[in-house]
C-alpha cells in the first residue's frame, strides 16, 4: 500500500494503490502508522508524501461509500498529518482529487508538477469534500476561488494553483518531482498549518455566487451544502466548521441524489467493458474514415473525427449537397471558434483533414466507412453491397441507422464480420452518446475497435444488440405511444411535457417530437388520418421547422400552447368516442416512465443491453435523463420494482391490449432483487 524511503533526514512516503491511489481503509491504516512512527524517529527531519503511478491520488475510495464505518478515518488522517510536528510536503503529479487534495491540504506545503491538476470533484458525486476540504481550502486560497472549486467541482491547473497559493512551488515534471520535494523539505524549519489561518468573506459573496450559478445548482442538494460548508469556514472556528462539514457530508451521502450520481460514475466506467472479450484484444488501425452522406448526421459525425485529427473522406451524390454539407461544417466550426473554444488555426487544421468528393471509389482508402444516409433499408443495402466491392480488406463498415437491422444490412456483404452499427445522436458533433451495435456476426475486434475509436473522439460508447430502435429509441416507443394516448384520454401535451421537465428531463415527449420533426416516419398522405400525428402532419404541423407542431412557435422558436392542436385533439376524441377525464401527474409517470422501464427490462432480458447500468448511461447521454436520478433502471430500483409492477398492473386497462409486463421486471419485483441479479439468473 505504501513504500517508504529515508533520504538521510527526509522520509519519503509513496502511495501505492493502483490504479488511482484511492484512499481506502488499508491505505489509510498504513499512513496513520508511518506518520506516527516518523514523529518519534529522531532521524526524520521532514516528510515528503507522493503517489506512485500516474497520479498523486484520485481521492477517497468511492466503493467504500455507504459503508460509513469504512469511510470514516480520512478526516482524522488529514488532521493527523496536519498535526505532525515535523513538516510534511505533498508532492503532486497527475491529479490530486477529492480526498487526495484534502490530504495535500493537511500537509504543510505543496509542490506540484507543471502539468498536474488539482480539484475537489465531490459535488459531481452528490457529496461535498468531507475530509476538511471545505474548511481548509477557503482558508488557504480565499472564499471566491474555493467556491469555484468546491461548488462547481472544476479542477484547476498547477499554474492556477500556484497563483492562488494552493501550491507553493512547481517542479518541471514527474522525474524531477521527488528530488525537488526532498530538497524543498530540507529547507523547512517547521510545520505551517492551514487550519490556523482564517477565512473571511467579502459581503454578499455567497448570495452572488448562488445567483450567478443558479442554473447549474438547480434542484441539486450537494452544491447548496457545499456553499453552506464554505460559509461555515468563514463563521466558525476550525473544529466546529469541520463538525458542520461532517454533518452535511453524512446527510448527502445517505441521500438519493448521491446514490444516483455514484451509480452514474461506475455505470460510465462499466459501459466501456464488453462482456466476453479478452482484455488484450488487438484493435484494427483506423487512419482514415469515410462518411457516406453530407447531411446533418454525416457532417456532424465527420466533425468528431476531424477534431480528433483523423482524416475524413466524405461522399455525396450531388455537388450542391456536398457543398452545403461542407459549408455547414465550417459554420459549426466557426461558431465554436467564436465562443473561444477553438482557435482559427485549429478550425483550419480540422477542415484541412476533410476530403469532400462525389467519387464513391475514394472510399477504397478508408479503414472505417460510416454510412449516414436516410432511413431506408433498400438504400442502405444498395450502399453496403457497393461498399463490399470497394472497401479494402479488413476495413470496418458501419451504419448510423437509428432503427434498422444491422444483421440485415451486413447480410448483403461478403464480410458481415466487419459490419457494425455506430449510432450517433443528433447533433452528432455535440451529443456524447454512441450506441455501438453488435451484429450477430460482428467480429470481436471490430466491436472493440468501434468502442475504442468512439472514446478517442470524446464519445461515451455503449454496446447494444440488434433490435428495432436499439436500446434508447426502442424505449422511446412505448413512452410516445402512452403520451399520445394520455392526451386523447384527457391530458394536454403541456401536462405531459411538464411532468417530464419537472422530473428533470430537458424536454417532454411532445417538445421532443417538435424538435426532431413530427413528420419523421410519417406516410406522407394528408388524406390518410389514422392518428393524432397524422392529423398534425396533414396540416403541415411538422414541428419547430415549420413553426407549428404540438405547440405554436414564434420567429424565435418560443413555444406557446396551440388552440389548433387543442381542436385537433378534441375532434379526435369525438371521432373515437372518448370522453376526456382528469389525468393525474402520477398516471402520467406510470404510463410514460414506468412503461419505459418495462421496455428497458425486456431489453435487458433479451441481452440487447449487457447490463442495466448501460441503459442508464444511454439515457443520461442520449436523452438528458437527469444524472442525479441515475438513469431509468437505477431510478426504478430506487422507486421500488414492486411498486412499478403494481402501478402498471393497475393501469392495465389504459395501457391497451398490446401491453405486456416484462417477465424479468415481474420476477425482480417478486423476489426483491435488482435487474442485474435477475438477468444473471
Ligand atoms: N474510488 C474508487 N475507485 C476509483 C476512484 C475512486 N476515487 N477513482 C477511480 N476509480 C476506479 C474506476 O472506477 C476505474 O475502475 P475500473 O477500472 O474497475 O473501471 C479505475 O479506478 C480507473 O478509473 P478511470 O477509468 O476513471 O481512470 P482515468 O485514468 O481515466 O481517470 C481519475 C482517473 C481522473 C482519477 C478518475 O478516475 C476520477 O475522476 N476519479 C474520481 C475522482 C473523484 O471523484 N474523487 C473524489 C472521491 S470522493 C472523496 O474523495 C470524498 C472525500 O472528500 C471524503
XYZ file of C-alpha atoms and ligand atoms in Angstrom:
735
model
C 0.000 0.000 0.000
C 2.860 2.375 0.782
C 6.577 2.406 0.366
C 8.935 4.489 2.461
C 12.492 5.641 1.783
C 14.670 7.553 4.191
C 16.828 10.043 2.270
C 19.271 10.877 5.094
C 16.920 13.075 7.125
C 13.836 13.202 4.866
C 11.243 10.453 4.934
C 9.628 9.854 1.557
C 6.239 8.122 1.671
C 4.939 6.773 -1.644
C 1.264 5.827 -2.009
C 0.890 2.604 -3.947
C -2.697 1.659 -4.554
C -3.257 1.280 -8.304
C -4.931 2.364 -10.443
C -5.669 5.738 -8.782
C -4.178 5.561 -5.260
C -7.683 5.666 -3.819
C -7.520 6.266 -0.082
C -9.217 3.061 1.049
C -9.108 1.855 4.635
C -5.948 -0.260 4.185
C -4.007 2.647 2.720
C -5.264 4.977 5.433
C -4.253 2.472 8.104
C -0.755 2.253 6.652
C -0.452 6.041 6.504
C -1.551 6.509 10.127
C 1.158 4.053 11.139
C 4.008 5.604 9.189
C 3.166 9.208 10.170
C 3.043 8.222 13.839
C 6.362 6.362 13.572
C 8.008 9.359 11.885
C 7.137 11.571 14.875
C 9.315 9.555 17.213
C 12.106 8.756 14.754
C 14.947 11.162 15.552
C 16.441 10.624 12.078
C 13.410 12.160 10.329
C 13.513 15.941 9.968
C 10.685 16.290 7.441
C 8.317 14.146 5.388
C 7.502 14.064 1.667
C 4.276 12.402 0.568
C 3.749 11.451 -3.062
C 1.911 8.956 -5.227
C 3.242 6.125 -7.388
C 1.955 5.572 -10.921
C 0.012 8.092 -12.996
C -1.203 10.371 -10.233
C -0.995 11.586 -6.648
C -4.438 10.325 -5.630
C -7.970 10.078 -7.034
C -9.421 10.600 -3.548
C -11.435 8.521 -1.142
C -12.316 5.020 -2.285
C -15.819 5.568 -3.645
C -16.525 1.836 -3.447
C -16.307 2.089 0.346
C -19.078 4.688 0.491
C -22.292 3.523 2.016
C -20.240 1.531 4.477
C -19.910 4.588 6.683
C -17.659 2.865 9.194
C -15.161 2.034 6.493
C -15.012 5.549 5.110
C -14.520 7.217 8.480
C -10.890 7.859 9.109
C -9.997 10.130 6.229
C -10.752 13.369 8.134
C -8.802 12.013 11.108
C -5.913 11.096 8.820
C -5.794 14.616 7.390
C -5.872 16.043 10.933
C -3.071 13.681 11.970
C -0.904 14.749 9.035
C -1.538 18.402 9.808
C -0.752 17.856 13.496
C 2.661 16.381 12.612
C 5.414 18.175 14.479
C 7.686 17.598 11.510
C 6.935 19.466 8.274
C 5.100 17.436 5.644
C 5.305 18.266 1.909
C 2.807 16.895 -0.597
C 4.477 16.233 -3.958
C 1.724 16.161 -6.566
C 1.812 14.841 -10.123
C -1.016 13.817 -12.447
C -4.062 14.655 -10.395
C -4.891 15.252 -6.761
C -8.629 14.926 -6.467
C -11.127 14.918 -3.639
C -9.705 13.247 -0.554
C -6.353 13.231 -2.372
C -6.298 17.025 -2.408
C -7.617 17.119 1.138
C -4.628 15.028 2.239
C -2.424 17.549 0.430
C -4.228 20.367 2.263
C -3.424 18.645 5.532
C 0.241 18.683 4.507
C 2.090 21.853 5.432
C 3.488 22.608 1.971
C 2.634 21.543 -1.566
C 4.766 21.180 -4.670
C 3.258 20.089 -7.995
C 4.442 19.205 -11.478
C 3.632 21.851 -14.056
C 1.038 19.606 -15.745
C -0.726 18.488 -12.563
C -4.409 19.164 -11.931
C -5.932 19.702 -8.529
C -9.610 19.527 -7.724
C -12.452 18.747 -5.379
C -14.966 16.984 -7.658
C -17.050 15.527 -4.805
C -20.037 17.651 -5.826
C -20.272 15.623 -9.050
C -20.814 12.574 -6.851
C -23.561 14.370 -4.926
C -21.432 14.925 -1.830
C -19.019 17.564 -0.543
C -15.354 17.360 0.351
C -15.705 15.591 3.672
C -12.130 15.478 4.928
C -11.681 19.139 5.737
C -11.624 20.449 2.161
C -14.471 22.891 2.691
C -12.743 24.349 5.752
C -9.102 24.374 4.702
C -9.374 25.425 1.056
C -11.139 28.782 1.712
C -8.628 29.476 4.481
C -5.766 28.850 2.077
C -6.908 30.398 -1.218
C -9.825 32.645 -0.252
C -13.562 32.138 -0.370
C -14.217 33.061 -4.011
C -11.596 30.760 -5.528
C -12.615 27.993 -3.112
C -16.293 28.286 -4.036
C -15.409 27.846 -7.713
C -13.501 24.655 -6.991
C -15.807 23.154 -4.376
C -19.285 24.067 -5.635
C -18.637 23.659 -9.344
C -16.222 20.745 -8.914
C -13.886 22.016 -11.634
C -10.209 21.095 -11.167
C -7.516 23.760 -11.625
C -4.150 23.592 -13.339
C -0.916 23.675 -11.360
C -0.220 27.173 -12.697
C -3.545 28.434 -11.397
C -2.876 26.597 -8.115
C 0.418 28.476 -7.812
C -1.345 31.798 -8.453
C -3.957 31.172 -5.764
C -1.458 29.835 -3.234
C -2.836 26.308 -3.348
C 0.672 25.089 -4.172
C 3.919 26.678 -3.049
C 6.087 25.815 -5.981
C 6.228 23.877 -9.251
C 8.535 21.115 -10.385
C 9.223 20.590 -14.056
C 7.931 17.052 -14.400
C 7.418 13.730 -12.688
C 11.110 12.792 -12.847
C 12.208 15.956 -11.069
C 9.354 15.971 -8.550
C 10.654 13.644 -5.841
C 14.106 15.212 -5.623
C 12.696 18.769 -5.786
C 10.285 17.913 -2.981
C 13.056 16.397 -0.856
C 15.305 19.450 -1.407
C 12.383 21.726 -0.534
C 11.583 19.719 2.615
C 15.172 20.094 3.760
C 14.829 23.890 3.729
C 11.797 23.932 6.025
C 12.005 24.947 9.649
C 8.718 23.640 10.890
C 5.090 22.921 10.087
C 2.673 25.558 8.748
C -0.932 24.605 9.386
C -3.714 25.758 7.089
C -6.351 25.287 9.784
C -4.683 28.039 11.795
C -5.484 30.585 9.072
C -8.804 32.368 8.967
C -11.189 32.733 6.034
C -13.094 35.935 5.588
C -15.829 36.524 3.072
C -16.445 39.779 1.205
C -20.012 40.973 1.811
C -22.638 39.248 -0.310
C -20.181 36.782 -1.850
C -22.284 33.684 -1.136
C -25.526 35.224 -2.353
C -23.846 36.453 -5.501
C -22.199 33.120 -6.210
C -25.520 31.341 -5.735
C -27.302 33.767 -8.053
C -24.638 33.514 -10.780
C -24.740 29.736 -10.691
C -28.457 29.282 -10.071
C -28.987 27.252 -13.238
C -26.117 24.862 -12.524
C -27.212 24.409 -8.926
C -30.879 23.831 -9.860
C -32.500 21.228 -7.659
C -29.244 19.659 -6.558
C -28.574 19.204 -2.856
C -24.776 18.948 -2.963
C -23.869 22.405 -4.336
C -26.113 24.051 -1.735
C -24.477 22.057 1.048
C -21.039 22.970 -0.356
C -21.913 26.665 -0.107
C -23.201 26.195 3.431
C -19.994 24.425 4.426
C -17.723 27.102 2.936
C -19.815 29.726 4.704
C -19.206 27.860 7.952
C -15.466 28.184 7.315
C -15.874 31.955 7.475
C -18.064 31.936 10.577
C -16.886 29.108 12.815
C -13.618 28.055 14.419
C -11.985 25.157 12.545
C -13.175 22.448 14.901
C -16.820 23.461 14.661
C -16.502 24.054 10.931
C -15.168 20.532 10.468
C -18.045 19.148 12.519
C -20.519 21.057 10.351
C -18.826 19.712 7.211
C -19.095 16.163 8.540
C -22.749 16.631 9.327
C -23.549 17.857 5.844
C -21.379 15.141 4.270
C -23.167 12.327 6.101
C -26.576 13.720 5.136
C -25.632 13.970 1.469
C -24.046 10.536 1.421
C -27.269 8.909 2.579
C -29.425 10.839 0.086
C -30.823 9.513 -3.187
C -29.035 12.126 -5.308
C -25.621 10.979 -4.177
C -26.546 7.314 -4.583
C -27.623 8.102 -8.134
C -24.538 10.142 -9.014
C -22.192 7.500 -7.636
C -24.107 4.929 -9.646
C -23.562 7.045 -12.772
C -19.796 7.249 -12.065
C -19.437 3.473 -12.010
C -22.023 2.943 -14.769
C -19.989 5.079 -17.177
C -16.878 3.059 -16.497
C -18.710 -0.276 -16.678
C -20.192 0.664 -20.069
C -16.688 0.672 -21.547
C -16.346 -3.033 -20.759
C -17.505 -5.585 -23.286
C -18.558 -8.930 -21.908
C -16.721 -11.917 -23.264
C -13.847 -10.067 -24.964
C -10.235 -10.654 -23.962
C -8.688 -7.507 -22.440
C -5.647 -7.598 -24.734
C -7.630 -7.856 -27.983
C -5.776 -6.378 -30.949
C -7.556 -3.294 -32.312
C -7.753 -2.516 -36.030
C -5.771 0.575 -37.003
C -8.009 3.438 -38.165
C -6.033 6.030 -40.136
C -8.796 7.402 -42.359
C -12.571 7.386 -42.005
C -15.101 7.532 -44.826
C -18.540 9.037 -44.315
C -21.357 8.494 -46.791
C -23.826 11.377 -46.745
C -23.050 15.025 -46.014
C -26.393 15.784 -44.383
C -26.826 16.838 -40.754
C -25.734 13.459 -39.410
C -22.904 12.798 -41.861
C -21.473 16.266 -41.328
C -21.731 16.059 -37.544
C -20.148 12.599 -37.475
C -17.272 13.772 -39.684
C -16.531 16.722 -37.400
C -15.844 14.364 -34.487
C -13.084 12.629 -36.401
C -11.642 15.809 -37.887
C -11.474 17.408 -34.444
C -9.586 14.367 -33.191
C -7.065 14.700 -36.043
C -8.384 11.759 -38.105
C -8.742 12.450 -41.865
C -12.220 12.012 -43.339
C -13.370 11.310 -46.889
C -16.978 12.471 -47.197
C -19.047 11.299 -50.146
C -22.272 12.718 -51.568
C -24.276 12.081 -54.716
C -24.719 15.699 -55.817
C -22.251 18.592 -55.795
C -24.722 21.032 -54.214
C -25.485 18.627 -51.355
C -21.758 18.148 -50.813
C -21.113 21.902 -50.847
C -23.984 22.506 -48.435
C -22.641 19.834 -46.081
C -19.111 21.235 -46.079
C -20.431 24.783 -45.602
C -22.483 23.661 -42.589
C -19.422 22.031 -41.029
C -17.458 25.235 -41.497
C -20.307 27.260 -39.993
C -20.407 24.985 -36.955
C -16.628 25.168 -36.516
C -16.682 28.947 -36.872
C -19.436 29.187 -34.249
C -17.299 27.139 -31.834
C -14.307 29.356 -32.569
C -16.433 32.467 -31.977
C -17.200 31.127 -28.489
C -13.453 30.851 -27.929
C -13.456 27.064 -27.705
C -11.247 26.637 -30.792
C -8.649 28.856 -32.415
C -8.902 29.826 -36.080
C -5.835 27.692 -36.659
C -7.484 24.633 -35.101
C -10.527 25.147 -37.334
C -8.335 25.249 -40.440
C -6.389 22.240 -39.249
C -9.579 20.218 -38.781
C -11.092 21.244 -42.124
C -7.749 20.605 -43.803
C -8.247 16.924 -42.969
C -11.551 16.808 -44.863
C -11.681 15.350 -48.332
C -15.117 16.011 -49.916
C -15.878 14.037 -53.057
C -18.603 12.698 -55.339
C -16.471 9.662 -56.116
C -17.680 6.631 -54.176
C -14.484 4.775 -55.140
C -12.479 7.204 -52.991
C -13.715 5.167 -50.019
C -11.280 2.411 -51.010
C -8.647 4.164 -48.897
C -10.638 4.186 -45.679
C -10.184 1.910 -42.683
C -13.696 2.614 -41.472
C -16.658 3.744 -43.545
C -19.784 5.086 -41.847
C -22.980 5.242 -43.843
C -25.163 8.163 -42.761
C -27.933 8.391 -45.322
C -31.676 8.426 -44.593
C -33.517 5.521 -43.015
C -34.415 3.207 -45.877
C -33.380 -0.420 -45.866
C -33.187 -0.737 -49.655
C -30.953 2.310 -49.958
C -28.715 1.046 -47.166
C -28.488 -2.432 -48.684
C -27.523 -0.928 -52.004
C -24.782 1.168 -50.379
C -23.371 -1.762 -48.430
C -23.214 -4.072 -51.443
C -21.344 -1.359 -53.356
C -19.062 -0.799 -50.384
C -18.342 -4.504 -50.227
C -16.796 -4.342 -53.672
C -14.793 -1.178 -52.993
C -13.627 -1.198 -49.363
C -10.211 -2.629 -48.665
C -9.946 -5.975 -46.893
C -10.255 -5.551 -43.138
C -11.982 -2.166 -43.403
C -14.807 -1.755 -40.910
C -18.217 -0.946 -42.381
C -20.654 0.879 -40.131
C -24.196 2.128 -40.435
C -25.502 5.084 -38.470
C -29.043 3.709 -38.666
C -31.257 4.564 -35.695
C -33.695 1.686 -36.093
C -32.845 -0.768 -38.858
C -31.314 -4.233 -38.528
C -27.522 -4.306 -38.745
C -27.754 -8.049 -39.421
C -29.922 -7.498 -42.493
C -27.544 -4.813 -43.734
C -24.470 -6.991 -43.047
C -26.042 -9.897 -44.927
C -25.680 -8.139 -48.284
C -21.885 -8.104 -47.866
C -19.411 -10.956 -48.057
C -17.891 -9.724 -44.812
C -20.608 -9.470 -42.166
C -17.904 -9.853 -39.510
C -16.632 -6.362 -40.438
C -20.044 -4.700 -40.159
C -21.351 -2.906 -37.059
C -23.666 -0.078 -36.125
C -22.363 3.272 -34.929
C -25.485 5.106 -33.887
C -24.614 8.737 -33.211
C -27.199 11.091 -31.730
C -28.117 14.428 -33.227
C -26.367 16.886 -33.302
C -23.604 14.325 -33.758
C -20.757 16.777 -33.184
C -22.198 17.665 -29.782
C -24.037 14.679 -28.335
C -21.735 12.331 -26.454
C -23.592 9.075 -26.833
C -22.797 6.447 -29.445
C -24.645 3.134 -29.447
C -22.125 0.653 -30.803
C -24.296 -2.026 -32.333
C -23.010 -5.562 -32.256
C -24.486 -7.564 -35.104
C -24.889 -11.318 -34.891
C -21.696 -11.768 -36.909
C -19.708 -8.651 -35.857
C -16.134 -9.751 -35.097
C -14.901 -9.095 -31.530
C -12.021 -6.896 -32.727
C -14.423 -4.814 -34.842
C -16.621 -4.204 -31.821
C -13.625 -3.408 -29.596
C -12.214 -1.037 -32.227
C -15.585 0.704 -32.576
C -15.723 1.256 -28.799
C -12.118 2.460 -28.544
C -12.468 4.777 -31.512
C -15.648 6.315 -30.110
C -13.798 7.051 -26.873
C -10.894 8.510 -28.822
C -13.210 11.061 -30.420
C -14.574 12.001 -26.990
C -17.789 9.999 -27.070
C -19.393 7.753 -24.491
C -19.948 4.458 -26.320
C -22.365 1.790 -25.121
C -22.769 -1.651 -26.678
C -26.231 -2.600 -27.968
C -27.515 -5.739 -29.616
C -29.716 -5.622 -32.694
C -33.405 -4.806 -32.283
C -35.763 -2.164 -33.680
C -34.540 1.190 -32.317
C -31.681 -0.430 -30.361
C -31.727 0.499 -26.678
C -32.573 4.199 -26.476
C -35.066 4.696 -29.277
C -36.804 1.406 -28.550
C -37.593 2.704 -25.078
C -38.987 5.899 -26.588
C -41.652 3.974 -28.494
C -43.876 2.980 -25.537
C -43.291 6.395 -23.993
C -44.555 8.202 -27.097
C -47.480 5.801 -27.521
C -48.596 6.390 -23.960
C -48.004 10.139 -24.124
C -50.315 10.322 -27.144
C -52.906 8.044 -25.543
C -52.885 10.205 -22.402
C -53.578 13.286 -24.474
C -56.535 11.609 -26.145
C -57.858 10.477 -22.769
C -57.842 13.976 -21.297
C -54.316 15.314 -20.645
C -52.818 18.152 -22.679
C -49.389 17.925 -24.375
C -48.341 20.638 -21.880
C -49.358 18.428 -18.922
C -47.322 15.510 -20.188
C -44.294 17.646 -21.011
C -44.457 19.476 -17.688
C -44.360 16.209 -15.739
C -41.199 15.265 -17.639
C -39.446 18.589 -17.225
C -40.367 18.751 -13.545
C -38.838 15.308 -13.258
C -35.639 16.817 -14.634
C -35.697 15.840 -18.318
C -34.628 18.677 -20.637
C -37.906 18.305 -22.540
C -41.027 16.197 -22.623
C -42.209 13.794 -25.359
C -44.122 16.425 -27.348
C -41.412 19.067 -27.098
C -39.014 16.398 -28.316
C -41.305 15.426 -31.195
C -41.489 19.077 -32.262
C -37.706 19.407 -32.130
C -36.974 16.174 -34.001
C -39.783 16.642 -36.572
C -43.331 15.354 -36.072
C -43.230 14.119 -39.669
C -40.350 11.660 -39.159
C -41.652 8.299 -40.366
C -44.985 9.808 -41.489
C -46.584 8.087 -44.517
C -46.929 11.498 -46.262
C -50.564 11.035 -47.312
C -52.560 14.012 -45.962
C -55.823 12.197 -46.701
C -54.939 9.211 -44.536
C -55.555 10.289 -40.952
C -55.330 7.415 -38.518
C -53.538 9.018 -35.614
C -53.121 12.333 -33.863
C -49.729 12.608 -35.511
C -51.269 12.076 -38.982
C -53.721 14.899 -38.249
C -50.929 17.275 -37.275
C -48.776 16.326 -40.249
C -51.695 16.747 -42.656
C -51.836 20.407 -41.538
C -48.079 20.770 -42.024
C -47.601 20.923 -38.273
C -44.247 19.195 -38.621
C -42.665 20.734 -35.552
C -40.277 23.608 -34.929
C -39.056 23.590 -38.523
C -42.498 24.597 -39.846
C -43.233 26.904 -36.904
C -46.006 24.606 -35.704
C -46.245 21.144 -34.204
C -47.783 20.145 -30.899
C -47.028 23.760 -29.964
C -47.094 27.023 -31.931
C -43.711 28.719 -32.358
C -42.843 32.365 -32.909
C -39.943 33.559 -35.102
C -37.535 32.925 -32.229
C -38.859 29.408 -31.769
C -40.521 30.272 -28.486
C -43.349 27.763 -27.946
C -46.900 28.504 -26.850
C -49.989 26.358 -26.391
C -51.830 25.812 -29.631
C -55.619 26.264 -29.881
C -55.434 24.474 -33.254
C -53.887 21.409 -31.634
C -56.496 21.525 -28.854
C -59.165 21.433 -31.571
C -57.474 18.585 -33.437
C -57.316 16.610 -30.177
C -60.970 17.331 -29.430
C -62.020 16.195 -32.927
C -60.074 13.033 -32.440
C -61.686 12.314 -29.090
C -65.130 12.767 -30.615
C -64.307 10.532 -33.532
C -63.084 7.816 -31.177
C -65.937 8.332 -28.720
C -63.548 9.240 -25.893
C -64.937 11.272 -23.002
C -61.984 13.192 -21.561
C -61.194 12.629 -17.891
C -58.824 14.238 -15.413
C -55.382 12.683 -15.628
C -53.112 12.903 -12.600
C -49.364 13.549 -12.762
C -48.917 10.165 -11.134
C -50.707 8.462 -14.007
C -48.501 10.311 -16.491
C -45.430 8.996 -14.658
C -46.780 5.456 -14.620
C -47.751 5.354 -18.225
C -44.757 7.116 -19.727
C -41.809 6.452 -17.406
C -42.782 3.088 -15.921
C -43.599 1.722 -19.366
C -40.128 2.803 -20.448
C -38.626 0.934 -17.518
C -40.697 -2.077 -18.532
C -39.241 -1.872 -22.047
C -35.754 -1.500 -20.562
C -36.300 -4.700 -18.593
C -37.285 -6.505 -21.804
C -34.152 -5.163 -23.499
C -32.028 -6.479 -20.638
C -33.830 -9.823 -20.615
C -33.180 -10.233 -24.350
C -29.480 -9.421 -23.713
C -29.706 -6.452 -26.096
C -28.100 -4.468 -23.254
C -25.197 -6.039 -21.394
C -26.251 -4.643 -18.036
C -28.939 -2.411 -16.552
C -26.470 0.413 -15.948
C -25.664 0.561 -19.699
C -29.293 1.533 -20.286
C -28.880 4.288 -17.704
C -25.768 5.639 -19.446
C -27.661 5.731 -22.740
C -30.436 7.766 -21.170
C -28.011 10.123 -19.411
C -26.026 10.903 -22.515
C -28.553 10.433 -25.316
C -31.742 11.878 -23.870
C -30.739 14.073 -20.925
C -32.079 11.856 -18.134
C -31.042 13.804 -15.010
C -27.830 12.348 -13.629
C -28.969 12.898 -10.066
C -31.739 10.413 -10.782
C -29.237 7.851 -12.032
C -30.990 6.598 -15.168
C -34.309 4.834 -15.728
C -33.211 1.432 -14.433
C -31.466 2.767 -11.319
C -34.376 5.097 -10.634
C -36.830 2.214 -10.996
C -34.958 0.227 -8.370
C -34.980 3.266 -6.093
C -38.729 3.769 -6.581
C -39.222 0.050 -5.976
C -39.805 -2.526 -8.687
C -42.811 -3.946 -6.816
C -44.417 -0.501 -6.780
C -43.809 -0.133 -10.513
C -45.339 -3.518 -11.266
C -48.382 -2.660 -9.121
C -48.864 0.692 -10.828
C -48.559 -0.847 -14.297
C -50.980 -3.626 -13.382
C -53.457 -1.004 -12.171
C -53.138 0.956 -15.414
C -53.592 -2.197 -17.445
C -56.977 -1.147 -18.871
C -55.481 2.102 -20.244
C -52.246 0.553 -21.421
C -54.074 -1.376 -24.084
C -54.125 -4.858 -25.488
C -50.580 -4.929 -26.739
C -49.051 -4.113 -23.386
C -47.129 -6.916 -21.701
C -45.239 -6.741 -18.470
C -41.624 -7.817 -18.718
C -41.201 -11.221 -17.040
C -37.813 -10.023 -15.759
C -39.382 -6.954 -14.151
C -42.062 -9.105 -12.546
C -39.548 -11.635 -11.267
C -37.206 -8.991 -9.835
C -40.155 -7.269 -8.161
C -41.460 -10.508 -6.675
C -38.059 -11.666 -5.418
C -36.861 -8.233 -4.287
C -33.703 -8.428 -6.411
C -32.012 -5.960 -8.757
C -32.351 -6.048 -12.546
C -28.811 -7.310 -12.971
C -29.274 -10.056 -10.394
C -32.445 -11.077 -12.175
C -30.812 -11.032 -15.615
C -27.912 -13.184 -14.391
C -30.198 -15.937 -13.029
N -12.534 5.353 -5.720
C -12.655 4.088 -6.183
N -12.379 3.722 -7.447
C -11.966 4.688 -8.279
C -11.809 6.030 -7.879
C -12.113 6.351 -6.519
N -11.974 7.584 -6.050
N -11.393 6.754 -8.929
C -11.277 5.901 -9.962
N -11.623 4.654 -9.570
C -11.580 3.425 -10.362
C -12.559 3.489 -11.533
O -13.828 3.032 -11.151
C -11.885 2.561 -12.527
O -12.182 1.244 -12.120
P -12.363 0.088 -13.227
O -11.056 0.017 -13.947
O -12.693 -1.103 -12.405
O -13.471 0.533 -14.121
C -10.396 2.791 -12.276
O -10.309 3.356 -10.957
C -9.746 3.743 -13.255
O -10.539 4.914 -13.308
P -10.743 5.722 -14.681
O -11.117 4.778 -15.756
O -11.671 6.829 -14.366
O -9.251 6.235 -14.922
P -8.726 7.571 -15.583
O -7.268 7.433 -15.614
O -9.489 7.854 -16.831
O -9.114 8.749 -14.565
C -9.314 9.814 -12.421
C -8.527 8.817 -13.300
C -9.217 11.221 -13.002
C -8.760 9.772 -11.016
C -10.802 9.403 -12.437
O -10.878 8.028 -12.109
C -11.678 10.122 -11.468
O -12.132 11.207 -11.773
N -11.937 9.525 -10.289
C -12.826 10.065 -9.305
C -12.257 11.270 -8.634
C -13.178 11.725 -7.541
O -14.331 11.980 -7.750
N -12.632 11.827 -6.325
C -13.379 12.189 -5.196
C -13.736 10.968 -4.455
S -14.831 11.295 -3.138
C -13.820 11.846 -1.884
O -12.644 11.935 -2.031
C -14.545 12.109 -0.603
C -13.717 12.838 0.400
O -13.914 14.202 0.265
C -14.116 12.438 1.790
